[in-house]
XYZ file of C-alpha atoms in Angstrom:
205
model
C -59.166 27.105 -127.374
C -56.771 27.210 -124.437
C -55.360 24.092 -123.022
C -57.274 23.773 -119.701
C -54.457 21.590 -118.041
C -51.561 24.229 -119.052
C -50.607 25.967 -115.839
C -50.801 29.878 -116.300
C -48.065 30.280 -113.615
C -44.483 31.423 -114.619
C -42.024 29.153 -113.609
C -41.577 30.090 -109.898
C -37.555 28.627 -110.080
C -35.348 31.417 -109.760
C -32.281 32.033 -111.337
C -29.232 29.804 -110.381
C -26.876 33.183 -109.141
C -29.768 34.346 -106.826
C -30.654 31.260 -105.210
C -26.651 31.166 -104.289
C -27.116 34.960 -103.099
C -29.639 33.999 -100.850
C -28.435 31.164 -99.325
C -25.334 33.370 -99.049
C -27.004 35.784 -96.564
C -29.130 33.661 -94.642
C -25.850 32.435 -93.549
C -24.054 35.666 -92.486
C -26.577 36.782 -91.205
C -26.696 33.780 -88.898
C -25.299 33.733 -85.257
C -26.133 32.007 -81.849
C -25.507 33.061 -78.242
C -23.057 31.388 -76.291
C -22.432 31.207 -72.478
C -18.512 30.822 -71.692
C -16.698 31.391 -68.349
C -13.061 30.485 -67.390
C -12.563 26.958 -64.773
C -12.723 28.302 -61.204
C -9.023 28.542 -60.049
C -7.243 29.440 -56.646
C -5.030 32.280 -55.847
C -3.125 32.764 -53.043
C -1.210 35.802 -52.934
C 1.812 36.436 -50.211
C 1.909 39.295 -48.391
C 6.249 39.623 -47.050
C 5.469 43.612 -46.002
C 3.974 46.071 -43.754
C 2.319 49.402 -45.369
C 4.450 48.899 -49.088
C 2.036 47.105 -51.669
C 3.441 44.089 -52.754
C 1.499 43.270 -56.589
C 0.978 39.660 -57.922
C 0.607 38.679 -61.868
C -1.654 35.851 -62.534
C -2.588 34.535 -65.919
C -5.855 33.007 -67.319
C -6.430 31.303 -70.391
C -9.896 32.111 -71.809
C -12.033 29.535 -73.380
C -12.227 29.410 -77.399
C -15.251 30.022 -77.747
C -14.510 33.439 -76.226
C -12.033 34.002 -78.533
C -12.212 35.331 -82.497
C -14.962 37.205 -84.109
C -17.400 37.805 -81.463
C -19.692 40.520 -80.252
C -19.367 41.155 -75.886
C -22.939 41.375 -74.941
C -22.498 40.782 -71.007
C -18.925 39.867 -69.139
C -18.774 39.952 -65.737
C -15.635 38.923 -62.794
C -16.556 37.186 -59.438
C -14.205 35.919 -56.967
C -14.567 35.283 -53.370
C -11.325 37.298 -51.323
C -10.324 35.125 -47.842
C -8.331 37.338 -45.176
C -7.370 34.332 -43.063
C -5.633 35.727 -40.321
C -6.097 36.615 -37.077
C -5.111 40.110 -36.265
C -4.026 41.592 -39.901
C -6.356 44.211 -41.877
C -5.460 43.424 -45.201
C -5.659 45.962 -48.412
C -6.689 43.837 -51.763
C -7.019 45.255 -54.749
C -6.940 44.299 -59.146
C -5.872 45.533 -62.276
C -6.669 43.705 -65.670
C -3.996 43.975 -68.045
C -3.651 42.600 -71.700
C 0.050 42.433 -71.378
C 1.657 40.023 -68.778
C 4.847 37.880 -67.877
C 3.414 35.473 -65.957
C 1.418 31.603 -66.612
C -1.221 29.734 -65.725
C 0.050 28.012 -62.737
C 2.858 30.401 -62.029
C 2.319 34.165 -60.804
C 5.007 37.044 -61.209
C 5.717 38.886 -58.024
C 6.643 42.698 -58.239
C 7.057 45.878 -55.737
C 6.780 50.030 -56.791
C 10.430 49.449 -57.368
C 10.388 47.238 -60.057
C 6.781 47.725 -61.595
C 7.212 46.279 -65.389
C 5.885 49.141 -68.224
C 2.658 47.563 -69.196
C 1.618 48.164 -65.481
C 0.662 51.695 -66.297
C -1.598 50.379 -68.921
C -3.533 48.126 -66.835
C -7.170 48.821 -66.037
C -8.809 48.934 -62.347
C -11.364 46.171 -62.405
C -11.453 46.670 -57.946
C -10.190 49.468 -56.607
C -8.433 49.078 -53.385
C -10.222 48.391 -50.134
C -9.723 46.830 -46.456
C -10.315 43.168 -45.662
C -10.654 42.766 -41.780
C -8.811 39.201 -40.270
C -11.103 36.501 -40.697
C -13.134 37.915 -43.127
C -14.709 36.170 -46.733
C -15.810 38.581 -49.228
C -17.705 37.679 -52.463
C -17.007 39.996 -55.249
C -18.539 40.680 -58.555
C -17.584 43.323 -61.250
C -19.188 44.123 -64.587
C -16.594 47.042 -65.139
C -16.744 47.598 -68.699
C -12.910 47.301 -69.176
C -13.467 43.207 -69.277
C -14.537 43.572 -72.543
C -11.387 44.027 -73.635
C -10.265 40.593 -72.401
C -12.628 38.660 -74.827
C -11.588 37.844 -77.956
C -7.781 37.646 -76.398
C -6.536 33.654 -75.913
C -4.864 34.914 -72.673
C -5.158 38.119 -70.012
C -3.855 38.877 -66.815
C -4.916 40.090 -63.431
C -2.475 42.095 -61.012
C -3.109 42.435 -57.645
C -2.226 44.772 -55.055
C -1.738 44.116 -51.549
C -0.292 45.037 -48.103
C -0.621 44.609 -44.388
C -2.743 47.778 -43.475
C -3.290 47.470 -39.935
C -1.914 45.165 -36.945
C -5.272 44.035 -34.488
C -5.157 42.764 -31.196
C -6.495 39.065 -31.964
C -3.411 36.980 -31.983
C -0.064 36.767 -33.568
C 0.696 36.360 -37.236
C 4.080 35.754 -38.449
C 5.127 37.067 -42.072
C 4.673 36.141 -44.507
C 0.613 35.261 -44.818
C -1.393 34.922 -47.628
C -4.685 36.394 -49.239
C -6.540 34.003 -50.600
C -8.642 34.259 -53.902
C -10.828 31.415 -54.276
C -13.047 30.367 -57.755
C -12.245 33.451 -59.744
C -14.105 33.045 -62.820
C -14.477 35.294 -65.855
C -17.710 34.523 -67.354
C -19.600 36.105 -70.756
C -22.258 36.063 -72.976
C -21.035 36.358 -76.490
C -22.972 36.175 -80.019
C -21.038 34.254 -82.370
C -21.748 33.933 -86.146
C -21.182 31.293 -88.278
C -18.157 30.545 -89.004
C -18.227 29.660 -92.306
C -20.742 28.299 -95.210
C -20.597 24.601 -94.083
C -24.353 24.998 -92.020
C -22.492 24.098 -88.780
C -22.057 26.298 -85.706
C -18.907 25.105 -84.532
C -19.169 25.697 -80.875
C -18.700 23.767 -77.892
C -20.716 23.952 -74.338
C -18.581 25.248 -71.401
């Protein structure tokens, strides 16, 4: 006669090695979406000549979160561009480039004449267009070339400029200055796990 209180059920533990497997993968496989975006900064960008582009090299530091083994999912560039004269059409426009000379805080001026190598290399995020005096422009790019910058601690943005045409509203003495106001670089990237220890180590923006 069978014992009635034996449990007919094999032992449902499984092996040490597999448990370890699995907890292995559920890990990896792990990963959370994360919201970064540069701080707002300032620009302002002399312009010292009429018709002859004048460029400017400005550096931004990324966040860390953007940085490492990520996956781009969106990335996206907005700025607002200030012509503040009076009487000057002003042409703006900016090149992302993964090399640079300048640093956060101080921007690199350069002409055609002395262009540095990497400029070639650089990749139109706006192409060139006319800001009439007085006018405030919002712009926003999604131009795949920013994903490039993610991942990278630091990138670069050149811009081109020049006194296109002189108006009829009032003097303005050289030099001037375009301004950029709250550029931002801002992303969505998935991050996984960066290790085994359960944690996802993160921070907000």
């Amino acid at each position: 006669m069978k014992n009635p209180m034996k449990n007919p059920m094999k032992n449902p533990m499984q092996p040490p090695s597999f448990l370890l497997l699995a907890s292995l993968l559920a890990l990896t496989a792990c990963s959370a979406e994360v919201d970064v975006s540069t701080e707002p900064i300032d620009q302002n960008v002399p312009l010292t000549s009429i018709l002859e582009p004048v460029y400017m090299e400005i550096a931004l530091d990324l966040p860390e979160e953007s940085q490492g083994d990520v996956i781009v999912q969106t990335v996206a560039a907005d700025l607002t561009v200030v012509n503040p004269t009076r009487a000057l059409t002003l042409e703006l426009g900016i090149r992302l480039s993964l090399e640079g000379r300048a640093t956060p805080g101080a921007a690199v001026p350069y002409t055609d004449r002395n262009l540095p190598p990497y400029f070639s290399r650089a990749s139109v995020v706006l192409p060139t267009q006319s800001f009439a005096p007085g006018q405030r422009v919002p712009v926003h790019t999604e131009n795949p070339v920013l994903k490039e910058a993610l991942g990278k601690p630091r990138i670069w943005i050149i811009v081109n400029n020049t006194v296109r045409r002189v108006g009829l509203g009032g003097a303005d003495d050289l030099p001037v200055n375009i301004r950029l106001e709250d550029i931002v670089f801002s992303a969505t990237v998935t991050k996984p796990f960066p290790g085994v220890g359960g944690a996802l180590e993160v921070g907000g923006l």
